[in-house]
mmCIF file of C-alpha atoms in Angstrom:
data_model
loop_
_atom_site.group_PDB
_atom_site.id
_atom_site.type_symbol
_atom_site.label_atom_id
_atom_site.label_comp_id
_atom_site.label_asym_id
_atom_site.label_seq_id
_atom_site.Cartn_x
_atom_site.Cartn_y
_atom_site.Cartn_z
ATOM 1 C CA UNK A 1 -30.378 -64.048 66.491
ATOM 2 C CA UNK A 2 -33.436 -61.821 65.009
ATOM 3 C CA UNK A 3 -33.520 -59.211 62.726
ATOM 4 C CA UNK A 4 -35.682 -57.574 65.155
ATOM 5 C CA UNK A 5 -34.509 -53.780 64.270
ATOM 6 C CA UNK A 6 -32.446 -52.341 61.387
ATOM 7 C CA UNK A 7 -31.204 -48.732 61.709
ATOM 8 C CA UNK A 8 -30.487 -47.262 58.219
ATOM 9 C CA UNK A 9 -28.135 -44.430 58.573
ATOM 10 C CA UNK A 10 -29.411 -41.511 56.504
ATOM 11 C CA UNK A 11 -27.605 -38.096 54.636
ATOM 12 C CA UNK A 12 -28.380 -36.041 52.688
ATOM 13 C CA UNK A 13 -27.660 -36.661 48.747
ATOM 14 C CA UNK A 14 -28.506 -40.662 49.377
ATOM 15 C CA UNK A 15 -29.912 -43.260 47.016
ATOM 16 C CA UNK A 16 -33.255 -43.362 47.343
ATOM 17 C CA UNK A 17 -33.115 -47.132 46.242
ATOM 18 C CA UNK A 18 -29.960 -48.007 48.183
ATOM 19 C CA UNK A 19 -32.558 -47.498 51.107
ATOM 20 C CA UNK A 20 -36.334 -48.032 49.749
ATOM 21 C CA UNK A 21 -35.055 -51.546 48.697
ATOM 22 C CA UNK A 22 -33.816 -53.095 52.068
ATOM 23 C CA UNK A 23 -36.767 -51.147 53.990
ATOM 24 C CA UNK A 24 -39.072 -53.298 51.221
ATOM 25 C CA UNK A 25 -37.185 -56.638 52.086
ATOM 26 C CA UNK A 26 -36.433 -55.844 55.897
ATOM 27 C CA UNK A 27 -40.115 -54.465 56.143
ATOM 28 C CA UNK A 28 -42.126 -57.676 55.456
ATOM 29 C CA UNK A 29 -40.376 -59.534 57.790
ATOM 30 C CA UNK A 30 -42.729 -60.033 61.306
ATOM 31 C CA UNK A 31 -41.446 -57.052 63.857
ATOM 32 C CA UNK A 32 -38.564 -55.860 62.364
ATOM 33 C CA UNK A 33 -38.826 -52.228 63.033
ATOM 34 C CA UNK A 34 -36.970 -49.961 60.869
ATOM 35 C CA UNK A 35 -35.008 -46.970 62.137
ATOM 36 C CA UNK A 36 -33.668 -44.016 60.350
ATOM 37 C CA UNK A 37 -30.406 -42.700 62.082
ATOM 38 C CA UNK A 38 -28.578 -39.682 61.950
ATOM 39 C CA UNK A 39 -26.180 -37.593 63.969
ATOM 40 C CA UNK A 40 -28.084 -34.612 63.687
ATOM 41 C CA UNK A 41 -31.203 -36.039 64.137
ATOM 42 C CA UNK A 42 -32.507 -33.454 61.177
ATOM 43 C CA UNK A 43 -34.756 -34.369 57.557
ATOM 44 C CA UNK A 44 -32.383 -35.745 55.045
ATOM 45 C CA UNK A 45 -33.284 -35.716 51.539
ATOM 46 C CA UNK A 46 -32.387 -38.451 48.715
ATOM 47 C CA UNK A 47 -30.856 -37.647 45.299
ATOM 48 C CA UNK A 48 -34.076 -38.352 43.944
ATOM 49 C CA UNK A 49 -36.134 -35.636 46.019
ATOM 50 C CA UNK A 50 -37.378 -38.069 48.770
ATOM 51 C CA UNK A 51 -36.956 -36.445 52.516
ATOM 52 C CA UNK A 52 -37.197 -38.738 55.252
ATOM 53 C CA UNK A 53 -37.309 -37.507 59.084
ATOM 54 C CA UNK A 54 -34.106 -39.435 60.898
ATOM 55 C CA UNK A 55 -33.638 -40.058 64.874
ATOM 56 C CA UNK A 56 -30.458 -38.318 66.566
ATOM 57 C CA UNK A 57 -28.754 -41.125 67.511
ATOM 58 C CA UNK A 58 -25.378 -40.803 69.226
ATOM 59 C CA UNK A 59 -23.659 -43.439 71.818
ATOM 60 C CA UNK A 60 -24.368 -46.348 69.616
ATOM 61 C CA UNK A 61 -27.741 -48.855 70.461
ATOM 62 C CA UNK A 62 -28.661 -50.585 66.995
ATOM 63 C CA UNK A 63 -26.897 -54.081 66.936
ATOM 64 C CA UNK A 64 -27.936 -53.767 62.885
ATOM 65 C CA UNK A 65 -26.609 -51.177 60.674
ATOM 66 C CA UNK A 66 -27.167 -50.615 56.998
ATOM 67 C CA UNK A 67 -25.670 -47.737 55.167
ATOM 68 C CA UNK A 68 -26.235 -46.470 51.935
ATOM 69 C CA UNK A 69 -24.185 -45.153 49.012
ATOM 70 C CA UNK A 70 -25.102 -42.033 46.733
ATOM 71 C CA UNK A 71 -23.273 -38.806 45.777
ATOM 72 C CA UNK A 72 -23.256 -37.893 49.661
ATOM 73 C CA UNK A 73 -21.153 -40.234 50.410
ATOM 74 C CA UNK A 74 -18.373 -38.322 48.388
ATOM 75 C CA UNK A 75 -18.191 -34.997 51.320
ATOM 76 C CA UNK A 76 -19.027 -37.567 54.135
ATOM 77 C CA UNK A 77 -15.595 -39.353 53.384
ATOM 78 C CA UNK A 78 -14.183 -36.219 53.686
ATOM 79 C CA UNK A 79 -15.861 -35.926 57.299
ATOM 80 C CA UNK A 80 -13.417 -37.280 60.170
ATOM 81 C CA UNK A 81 -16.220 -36.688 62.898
ATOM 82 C CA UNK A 82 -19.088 -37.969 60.554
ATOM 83 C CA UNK A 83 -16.306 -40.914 60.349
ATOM 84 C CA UNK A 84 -15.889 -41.271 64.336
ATOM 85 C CA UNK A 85 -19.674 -41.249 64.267
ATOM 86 C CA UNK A 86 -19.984 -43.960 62.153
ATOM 87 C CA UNK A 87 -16.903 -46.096 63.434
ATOM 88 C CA UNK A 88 -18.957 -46.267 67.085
ATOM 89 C CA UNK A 89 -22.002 -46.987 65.396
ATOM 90 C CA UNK A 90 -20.453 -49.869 63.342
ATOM 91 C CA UNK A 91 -18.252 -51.363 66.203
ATOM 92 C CA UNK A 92 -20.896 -51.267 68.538
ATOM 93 C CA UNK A 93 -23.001 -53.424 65.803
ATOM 94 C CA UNK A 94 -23.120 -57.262 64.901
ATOM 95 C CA UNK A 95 -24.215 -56.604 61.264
ATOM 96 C CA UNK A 96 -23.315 -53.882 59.236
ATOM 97 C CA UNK A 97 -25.010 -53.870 55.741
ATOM 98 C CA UNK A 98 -23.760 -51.156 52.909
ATOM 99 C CA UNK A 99 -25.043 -50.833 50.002
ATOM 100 C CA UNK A 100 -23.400 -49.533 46.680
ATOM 101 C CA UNK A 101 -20.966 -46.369 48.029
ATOM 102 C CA UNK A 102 -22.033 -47.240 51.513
ATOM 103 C CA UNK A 103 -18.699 -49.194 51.470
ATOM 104 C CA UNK A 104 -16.836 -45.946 51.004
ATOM 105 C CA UNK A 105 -17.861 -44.895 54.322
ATOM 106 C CA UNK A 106 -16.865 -48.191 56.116
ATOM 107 C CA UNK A 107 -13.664 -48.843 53.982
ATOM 108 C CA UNK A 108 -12.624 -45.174 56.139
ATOM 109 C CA UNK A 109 -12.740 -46.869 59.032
ATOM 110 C CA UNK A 110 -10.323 -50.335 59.600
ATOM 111 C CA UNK A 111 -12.663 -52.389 60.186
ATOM 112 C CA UNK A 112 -13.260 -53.889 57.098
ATOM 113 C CA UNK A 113 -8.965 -54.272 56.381
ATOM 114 C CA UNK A 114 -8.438 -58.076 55.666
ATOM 115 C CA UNK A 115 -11.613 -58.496 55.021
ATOM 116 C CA UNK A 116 -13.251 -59.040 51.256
ATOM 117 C CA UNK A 117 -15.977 -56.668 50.558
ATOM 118 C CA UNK A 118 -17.294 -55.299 47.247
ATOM 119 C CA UNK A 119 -19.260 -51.632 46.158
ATOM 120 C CA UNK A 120 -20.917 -50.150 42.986
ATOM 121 C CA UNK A 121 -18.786 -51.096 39.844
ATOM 122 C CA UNK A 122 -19.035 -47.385 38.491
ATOM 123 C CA UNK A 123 -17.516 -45.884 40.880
ATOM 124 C CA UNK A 124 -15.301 -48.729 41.681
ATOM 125 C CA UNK A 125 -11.696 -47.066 41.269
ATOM 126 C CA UNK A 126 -12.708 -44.099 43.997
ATOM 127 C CA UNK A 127 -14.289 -46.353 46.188
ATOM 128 C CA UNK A 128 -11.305 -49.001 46.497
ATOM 129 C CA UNK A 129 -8.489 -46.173 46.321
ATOM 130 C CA UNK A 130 -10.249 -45.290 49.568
ATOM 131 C CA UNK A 131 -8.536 -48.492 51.560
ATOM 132 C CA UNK A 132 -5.964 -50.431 49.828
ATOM 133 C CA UNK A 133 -5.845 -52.702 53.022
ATOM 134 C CA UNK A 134 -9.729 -54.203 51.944
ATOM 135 C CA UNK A 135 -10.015 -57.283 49.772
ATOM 136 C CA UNK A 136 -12.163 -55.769 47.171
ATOM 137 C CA UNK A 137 -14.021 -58.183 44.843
ATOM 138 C CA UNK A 138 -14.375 -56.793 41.438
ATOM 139 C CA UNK A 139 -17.085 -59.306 40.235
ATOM 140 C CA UNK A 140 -19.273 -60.130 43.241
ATOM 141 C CA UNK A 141 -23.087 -59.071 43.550
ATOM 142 C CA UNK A 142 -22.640 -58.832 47.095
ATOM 143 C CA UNK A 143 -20.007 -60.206 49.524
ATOM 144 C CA UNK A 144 -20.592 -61.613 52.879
ATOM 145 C CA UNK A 145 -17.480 -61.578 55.349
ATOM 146 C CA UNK A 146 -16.801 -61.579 59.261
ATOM 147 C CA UNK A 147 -20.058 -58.669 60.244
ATOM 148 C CA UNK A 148 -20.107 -57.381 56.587
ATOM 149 C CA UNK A 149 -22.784 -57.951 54.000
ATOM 150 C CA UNK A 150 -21.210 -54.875 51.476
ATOM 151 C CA UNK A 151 -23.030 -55.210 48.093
ATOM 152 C CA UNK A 152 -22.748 -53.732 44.539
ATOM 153 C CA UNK A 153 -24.621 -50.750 43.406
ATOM 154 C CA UNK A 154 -28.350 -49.844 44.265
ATOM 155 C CA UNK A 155 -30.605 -52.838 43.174
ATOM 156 C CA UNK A 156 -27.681 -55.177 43.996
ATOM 157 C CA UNK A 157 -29.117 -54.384 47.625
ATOM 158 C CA UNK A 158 -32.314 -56.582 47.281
ATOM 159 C CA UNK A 159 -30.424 -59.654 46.192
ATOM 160 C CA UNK A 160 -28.425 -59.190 49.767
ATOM 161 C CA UNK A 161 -30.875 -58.380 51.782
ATOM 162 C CA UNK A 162 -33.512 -61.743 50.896
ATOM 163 C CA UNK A 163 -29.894 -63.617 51.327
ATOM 164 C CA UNK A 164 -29.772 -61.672 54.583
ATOM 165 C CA UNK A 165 -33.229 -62.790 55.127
ATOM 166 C CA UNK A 166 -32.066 -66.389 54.334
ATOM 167 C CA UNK A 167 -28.884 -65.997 56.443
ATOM 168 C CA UNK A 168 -31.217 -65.074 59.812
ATOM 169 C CA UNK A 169 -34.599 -66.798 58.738
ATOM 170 C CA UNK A 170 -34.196 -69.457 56.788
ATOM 171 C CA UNK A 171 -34.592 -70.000 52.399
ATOM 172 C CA UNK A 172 -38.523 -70.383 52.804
ATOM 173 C CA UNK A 173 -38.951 -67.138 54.657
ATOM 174 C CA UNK A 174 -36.534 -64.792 51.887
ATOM 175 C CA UNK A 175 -38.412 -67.170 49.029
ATOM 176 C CA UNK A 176 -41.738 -65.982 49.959
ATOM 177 C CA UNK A 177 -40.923 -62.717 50.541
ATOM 178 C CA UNK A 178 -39.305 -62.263 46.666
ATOM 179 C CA UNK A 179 -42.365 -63.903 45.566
ATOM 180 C CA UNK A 180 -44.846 -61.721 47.100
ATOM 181 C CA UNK A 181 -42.400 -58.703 45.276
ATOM 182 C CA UNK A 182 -42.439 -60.376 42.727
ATOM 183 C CA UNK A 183 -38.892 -60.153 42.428
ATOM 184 C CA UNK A 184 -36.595 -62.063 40.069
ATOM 185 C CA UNK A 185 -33.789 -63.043 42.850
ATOM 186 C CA UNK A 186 -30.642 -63.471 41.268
ATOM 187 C CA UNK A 187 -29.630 -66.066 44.607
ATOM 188 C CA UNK A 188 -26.028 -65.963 43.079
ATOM 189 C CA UNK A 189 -23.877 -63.521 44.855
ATOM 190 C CA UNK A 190 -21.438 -64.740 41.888
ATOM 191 C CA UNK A 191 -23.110 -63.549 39.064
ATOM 192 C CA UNK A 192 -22.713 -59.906 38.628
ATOM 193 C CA UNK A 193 -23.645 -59.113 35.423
ATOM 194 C CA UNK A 194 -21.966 -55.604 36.216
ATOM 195 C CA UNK A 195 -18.969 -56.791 36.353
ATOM 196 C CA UNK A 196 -17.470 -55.874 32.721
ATOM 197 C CA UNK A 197 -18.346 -52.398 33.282
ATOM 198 C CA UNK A 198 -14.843 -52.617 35.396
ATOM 199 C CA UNK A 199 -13.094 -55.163 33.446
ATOM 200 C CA UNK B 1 -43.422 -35.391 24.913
ATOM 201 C CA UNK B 2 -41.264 -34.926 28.261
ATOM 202 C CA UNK B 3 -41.485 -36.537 31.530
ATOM 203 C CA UNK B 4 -41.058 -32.903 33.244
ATOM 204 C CA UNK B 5 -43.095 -33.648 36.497
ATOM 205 C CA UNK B 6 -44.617 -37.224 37.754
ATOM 206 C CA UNK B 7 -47.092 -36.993 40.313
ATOM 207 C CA UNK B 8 -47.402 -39.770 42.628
ATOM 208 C CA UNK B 9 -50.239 -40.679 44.262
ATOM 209 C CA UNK B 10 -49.563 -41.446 48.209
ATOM 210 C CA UNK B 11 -52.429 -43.119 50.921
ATOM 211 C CA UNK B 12 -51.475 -44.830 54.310
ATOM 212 C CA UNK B 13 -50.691 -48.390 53.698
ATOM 213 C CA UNK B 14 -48.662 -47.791 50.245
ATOM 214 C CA UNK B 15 -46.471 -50.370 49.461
ATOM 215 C CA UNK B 16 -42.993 -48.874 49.760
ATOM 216 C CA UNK B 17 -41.223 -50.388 46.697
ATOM 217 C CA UNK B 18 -43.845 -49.673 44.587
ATOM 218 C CA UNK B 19 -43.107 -45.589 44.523
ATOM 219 C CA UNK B 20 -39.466 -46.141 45.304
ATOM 220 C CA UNK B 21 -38.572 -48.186 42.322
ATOM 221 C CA UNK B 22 -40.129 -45.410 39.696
ATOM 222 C CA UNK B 23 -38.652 -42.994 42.173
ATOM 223 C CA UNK B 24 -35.195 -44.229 41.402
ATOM 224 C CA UNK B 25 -35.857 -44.897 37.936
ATOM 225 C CA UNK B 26 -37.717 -41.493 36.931
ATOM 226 C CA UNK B 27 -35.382 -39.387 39.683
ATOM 227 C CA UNK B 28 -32.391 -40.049 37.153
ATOM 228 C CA UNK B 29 -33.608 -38.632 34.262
ATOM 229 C CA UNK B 30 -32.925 -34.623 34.413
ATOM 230 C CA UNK B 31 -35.321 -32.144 35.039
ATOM 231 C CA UNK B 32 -38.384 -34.500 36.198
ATOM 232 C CA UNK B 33 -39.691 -33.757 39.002
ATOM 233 C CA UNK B 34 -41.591 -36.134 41.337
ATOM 234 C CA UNK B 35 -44.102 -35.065 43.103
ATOM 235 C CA UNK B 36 -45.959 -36.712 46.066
ATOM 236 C CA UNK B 37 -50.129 -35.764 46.334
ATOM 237 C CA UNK B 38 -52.365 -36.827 47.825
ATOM 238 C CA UNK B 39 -56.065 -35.103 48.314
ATOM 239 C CA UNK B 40 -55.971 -34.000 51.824
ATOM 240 C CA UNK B 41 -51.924 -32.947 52.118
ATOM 241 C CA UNK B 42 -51.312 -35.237 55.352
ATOM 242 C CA UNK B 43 -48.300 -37.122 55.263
ATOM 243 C CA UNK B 44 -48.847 -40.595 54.285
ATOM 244 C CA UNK B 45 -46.928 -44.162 55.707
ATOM 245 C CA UNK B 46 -46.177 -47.187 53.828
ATOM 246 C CA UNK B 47 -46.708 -50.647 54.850
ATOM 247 C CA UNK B 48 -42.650 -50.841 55.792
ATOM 248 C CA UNK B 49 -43.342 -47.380 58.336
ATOM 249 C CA UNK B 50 -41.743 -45.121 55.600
ATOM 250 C CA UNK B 51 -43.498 -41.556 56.073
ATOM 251 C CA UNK B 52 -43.527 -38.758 53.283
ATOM 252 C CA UNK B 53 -45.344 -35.506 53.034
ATOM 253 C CA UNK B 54 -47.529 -35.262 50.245
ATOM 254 C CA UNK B 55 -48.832 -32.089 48.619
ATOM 255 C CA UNK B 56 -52.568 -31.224 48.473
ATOM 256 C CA UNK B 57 -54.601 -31.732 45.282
ATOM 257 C CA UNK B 58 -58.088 -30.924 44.268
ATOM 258 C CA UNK B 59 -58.247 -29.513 40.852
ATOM 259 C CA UNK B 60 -55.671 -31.714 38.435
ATOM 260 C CA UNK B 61 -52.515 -30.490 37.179
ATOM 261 C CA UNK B 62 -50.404 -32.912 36.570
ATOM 262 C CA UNK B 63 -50.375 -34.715 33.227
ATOM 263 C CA UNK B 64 -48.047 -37.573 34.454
ATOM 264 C CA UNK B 65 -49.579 -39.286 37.290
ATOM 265 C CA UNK B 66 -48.894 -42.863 39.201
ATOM 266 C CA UNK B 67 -51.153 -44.451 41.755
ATOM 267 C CA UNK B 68 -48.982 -47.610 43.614
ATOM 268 C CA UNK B 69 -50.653 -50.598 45.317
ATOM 269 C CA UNK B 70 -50.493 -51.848 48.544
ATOM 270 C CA UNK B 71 -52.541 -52.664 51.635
ATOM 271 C CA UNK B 72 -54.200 -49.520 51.470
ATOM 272 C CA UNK B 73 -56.016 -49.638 48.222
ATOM 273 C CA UNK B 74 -57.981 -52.538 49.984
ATOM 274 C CA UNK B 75 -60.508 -49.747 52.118
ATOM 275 C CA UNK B 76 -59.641 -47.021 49.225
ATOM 276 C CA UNK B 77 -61.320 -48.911 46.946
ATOM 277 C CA UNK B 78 -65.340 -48.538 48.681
ATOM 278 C CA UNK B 79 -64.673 -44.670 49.531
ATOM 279 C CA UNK B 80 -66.495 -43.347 46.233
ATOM 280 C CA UNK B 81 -64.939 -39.845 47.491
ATOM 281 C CA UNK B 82 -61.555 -41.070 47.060
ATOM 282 C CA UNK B 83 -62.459 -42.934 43.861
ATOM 283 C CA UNK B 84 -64.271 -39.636 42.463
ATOM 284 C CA UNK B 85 -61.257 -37.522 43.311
ATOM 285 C CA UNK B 86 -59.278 -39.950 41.140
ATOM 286 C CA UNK B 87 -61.099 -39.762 38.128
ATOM 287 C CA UNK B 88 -60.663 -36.584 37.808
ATOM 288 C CA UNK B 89 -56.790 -37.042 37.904
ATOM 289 C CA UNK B 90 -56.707 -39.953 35.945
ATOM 290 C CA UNK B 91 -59.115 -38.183 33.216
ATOM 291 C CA UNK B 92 -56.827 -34.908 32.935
ATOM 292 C CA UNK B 93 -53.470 -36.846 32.805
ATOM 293 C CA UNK B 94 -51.981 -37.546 29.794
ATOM 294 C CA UNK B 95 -50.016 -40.790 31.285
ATOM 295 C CA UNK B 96 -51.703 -42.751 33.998
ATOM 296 C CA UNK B 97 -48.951 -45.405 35.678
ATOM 297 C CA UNK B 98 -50.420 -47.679 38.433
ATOM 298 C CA UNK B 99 -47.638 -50.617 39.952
ATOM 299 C CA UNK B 100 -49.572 -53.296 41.776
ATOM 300 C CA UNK B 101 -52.692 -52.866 42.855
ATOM 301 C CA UNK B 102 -52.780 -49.567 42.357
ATOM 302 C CA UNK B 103 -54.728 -50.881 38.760
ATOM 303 C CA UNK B 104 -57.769 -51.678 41.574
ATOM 304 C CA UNK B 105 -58.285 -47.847 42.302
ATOM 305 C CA UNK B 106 -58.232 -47.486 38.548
ATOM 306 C CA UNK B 107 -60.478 -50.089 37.952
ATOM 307 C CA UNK B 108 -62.897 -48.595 40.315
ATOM 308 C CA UNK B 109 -63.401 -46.113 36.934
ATOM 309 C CA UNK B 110 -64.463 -46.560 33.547
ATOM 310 C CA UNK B 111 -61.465 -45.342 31.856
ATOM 311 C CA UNK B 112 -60.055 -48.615 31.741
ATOM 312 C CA UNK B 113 -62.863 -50.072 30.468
ATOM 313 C CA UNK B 114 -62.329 -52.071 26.729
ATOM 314 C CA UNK B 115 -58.455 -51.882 27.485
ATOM 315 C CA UNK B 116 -56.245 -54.120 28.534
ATOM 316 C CA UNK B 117 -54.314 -53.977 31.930
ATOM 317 C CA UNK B 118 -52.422 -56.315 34.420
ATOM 318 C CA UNK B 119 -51.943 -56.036 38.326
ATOM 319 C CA UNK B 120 -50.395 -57.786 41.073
ATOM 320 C CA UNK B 121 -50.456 -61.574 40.534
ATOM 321 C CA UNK B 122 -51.152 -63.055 44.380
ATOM 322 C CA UNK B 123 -54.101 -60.154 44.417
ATOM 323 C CA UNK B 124 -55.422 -60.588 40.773
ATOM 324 C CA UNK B 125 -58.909 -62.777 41.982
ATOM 325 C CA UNK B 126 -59.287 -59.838 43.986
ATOM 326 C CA UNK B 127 -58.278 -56.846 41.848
ATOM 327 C CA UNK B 128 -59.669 -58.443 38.453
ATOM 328 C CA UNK B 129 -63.081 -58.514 40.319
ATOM 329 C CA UNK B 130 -63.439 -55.215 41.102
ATOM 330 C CA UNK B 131 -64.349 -54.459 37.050
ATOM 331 C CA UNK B 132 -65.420 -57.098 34.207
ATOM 332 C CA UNK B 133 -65.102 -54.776 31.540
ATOM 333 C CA UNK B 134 -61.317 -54.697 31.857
ATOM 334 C CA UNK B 135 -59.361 -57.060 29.448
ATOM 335 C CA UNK B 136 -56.807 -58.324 32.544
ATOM 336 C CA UNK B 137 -53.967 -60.054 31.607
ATOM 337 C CA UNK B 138 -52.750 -63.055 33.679
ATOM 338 C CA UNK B 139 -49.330 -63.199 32.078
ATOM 339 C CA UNK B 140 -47.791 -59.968 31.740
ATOM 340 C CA UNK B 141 -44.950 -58.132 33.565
ATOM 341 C CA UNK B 142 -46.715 -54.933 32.313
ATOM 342 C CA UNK B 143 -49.035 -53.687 29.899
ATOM 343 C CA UNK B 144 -49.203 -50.628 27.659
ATOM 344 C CA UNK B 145 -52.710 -49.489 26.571
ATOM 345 C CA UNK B 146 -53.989 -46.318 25.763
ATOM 346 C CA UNK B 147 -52.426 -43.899 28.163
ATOM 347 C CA UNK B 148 -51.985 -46.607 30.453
ATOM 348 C CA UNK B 149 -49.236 -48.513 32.094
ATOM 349 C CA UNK B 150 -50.228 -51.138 34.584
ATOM 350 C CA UNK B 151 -47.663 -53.336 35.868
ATOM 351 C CA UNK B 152 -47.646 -56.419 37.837
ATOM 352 C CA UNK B 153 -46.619 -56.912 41.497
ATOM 353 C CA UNK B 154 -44.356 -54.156 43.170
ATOM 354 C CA UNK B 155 -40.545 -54.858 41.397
ATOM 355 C CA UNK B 156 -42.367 -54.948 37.924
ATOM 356 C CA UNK B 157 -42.814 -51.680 37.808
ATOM 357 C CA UNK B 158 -39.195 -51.051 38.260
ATOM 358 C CA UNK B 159 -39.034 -52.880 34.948
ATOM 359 C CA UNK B 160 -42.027 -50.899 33.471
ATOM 360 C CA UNK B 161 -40.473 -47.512 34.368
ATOM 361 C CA UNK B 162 -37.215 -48.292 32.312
ATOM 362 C CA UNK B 163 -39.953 -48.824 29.622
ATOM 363 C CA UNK B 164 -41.558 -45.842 30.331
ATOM 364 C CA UNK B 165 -38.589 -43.892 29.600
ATOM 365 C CA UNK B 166 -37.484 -45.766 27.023
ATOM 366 C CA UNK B 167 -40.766 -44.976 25.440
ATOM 367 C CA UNK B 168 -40.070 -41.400 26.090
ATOM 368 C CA UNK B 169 -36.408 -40.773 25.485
ATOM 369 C CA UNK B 170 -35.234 -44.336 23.339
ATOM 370 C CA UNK B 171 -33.634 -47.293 24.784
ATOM 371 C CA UNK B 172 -29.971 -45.455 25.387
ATOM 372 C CA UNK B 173 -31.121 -43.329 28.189
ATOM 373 C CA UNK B 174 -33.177 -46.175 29.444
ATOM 374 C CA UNK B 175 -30.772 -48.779 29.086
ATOM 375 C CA UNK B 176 -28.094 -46.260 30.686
ATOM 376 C CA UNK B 177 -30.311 -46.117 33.846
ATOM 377 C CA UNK B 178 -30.541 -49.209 34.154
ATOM 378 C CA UNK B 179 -27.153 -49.675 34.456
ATOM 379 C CA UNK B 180 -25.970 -47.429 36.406
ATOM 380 C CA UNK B 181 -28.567 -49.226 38.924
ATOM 381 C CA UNK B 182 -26.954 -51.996 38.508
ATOM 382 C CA UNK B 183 -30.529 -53.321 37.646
ATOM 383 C CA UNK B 184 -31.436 -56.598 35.692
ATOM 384 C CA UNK B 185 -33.615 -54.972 33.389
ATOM 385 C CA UNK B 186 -36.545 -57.468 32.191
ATOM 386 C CA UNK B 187 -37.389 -55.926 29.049
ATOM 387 C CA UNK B 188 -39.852 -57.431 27.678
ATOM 388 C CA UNK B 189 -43.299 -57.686 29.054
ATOM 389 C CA UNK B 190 -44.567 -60.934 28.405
ATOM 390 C CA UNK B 191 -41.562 -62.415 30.372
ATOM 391 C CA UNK B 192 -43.578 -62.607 33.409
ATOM 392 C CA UNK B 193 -42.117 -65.424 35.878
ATOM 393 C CA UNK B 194 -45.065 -64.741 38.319
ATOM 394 C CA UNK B 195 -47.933 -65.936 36.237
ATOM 395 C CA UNK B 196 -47.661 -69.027 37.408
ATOM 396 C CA UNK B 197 -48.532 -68.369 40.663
ATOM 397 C CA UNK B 198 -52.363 -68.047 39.417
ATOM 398 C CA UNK B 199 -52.104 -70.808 36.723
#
């Protein structure tokens, strides 16, 4: 299997890092083209002021999703279409990355009950009281179970996605690619140094 | 001193993480506004196919400017038009930030002449050739000079941002951003784990 095309579902009030750091990881991989979804197919525009153009997607045709978190996530859980939207999208899909409050949006769905999955340690208590039925990890940088990769907040989502890297392409392949970020990969989905802000 | 407005220097062939990282960094603090020129106004694309519209620029007005690396600074750096343009930014800026090889278009002035300065470390034969007169630094995360902050390769200056602000508004508010990223803050510059990839 190939990481040949990641679709990164966009909305307005996202993180811009939640996104910028997978597209940095995912985009220095050989023909992996990356996607920006929406439903409406409009600009959406990050917390941080960045506006990206999306494509209207709606029967479901990306076979990789990644989601972000960010303060939009917070209405968007409140959504039940945006939620039907997303549930096609993600059961239609063989891996479905969040990031951070990304897992907010998938924990509305069932898909991830039974399964362990983790999210930003801030807002921690919202996101879990979303889905009681989800084995949340409380110290985990990311977790990797059945379809899921969910990881912990915002730069939590480069350490998953070089182990994503690694999972498809192999530990030389996600090496090379930290190195040429120069970027110190913490390789241990077990250390989460952001764990005490919870405990 | 306030980091009110950052403006951020965008060509075709940026290297995404390089603007995204002090994106998310500088995007948290309140009231600063980033700003994306360029000196024709076209939209610009990154290495990883991320577009963004950029705002047009002749005369300088923004004291807080940062010029990113990437692919593109490769035919940037022989257009003297470009280079001239720059100088004139760079010269009326209080605070000139450059991630990557963005220190090449830089170095293709005088101003960093007699100072000292780092870059990328997989491009530094290249970038360190461009201009003698510069006092590069093989082993450094980032460097602070003058009005200048040059940082190594692309997740460095996610590191040299929190700096930034911590040189602006104390190590709380930095160390609170960093944080709430979730981000494993190297803090201190001469911890530089790439240097050894030029050694």
């Amino acid at each position: 299997m190939t990481l040949d095309s990641i679709a990164i579902i966009l909305f307005n009030e996202f993180e811009t890092l939640d996104v910028m750091g997978p597209v940095e990881v995912f985009g220095r991989l050989d023909n992996c083209k990356i996607n920006f979804i929406s439903p409406s197919g409009l600009p959406m525009t990050s917390s941080q002021g960045v506006t990206l153009e999306t494509i209207r997607v709606d029967k479901p045709r990306y076979k990789h999703i990644l989601i972000p978190g960010g303060q939009g996530t917070r209405p968007l859980s409140q959504d039940d279409r945006y939620i039907q939207w997303l549930m096609k999208q993600f059961e239609f899909a063989d891996t479905v990355i969040s990031v951070c409050t990304g897992s907010a949006l998938i924990a509305k769905t069932p898909l991830l009950n039974g399964l362990r999955a983790t999210t930003n340690k801030l807002a921690y208590d919202w996101v879990t009281s979303l889905n009681k039925k989800i084995l949340w990890q409380p110290s985990a940088r990311w977790v990797h179970d059945g379809k899921f990769y969910t990881s912990s907040g915002i730069s939590a989502g480069i350490d998953m996605s070089l182990q994503i890297v690694n999972d498809f392409y192999g530990l030389n392949i996600a090496t090379d690619i930290a190195i040429k970020m120069e970027y110190i990969w913490n390789q241990n989905p077990k250390h989460d140094p952001f764990e005490k802000v919870i405990i």
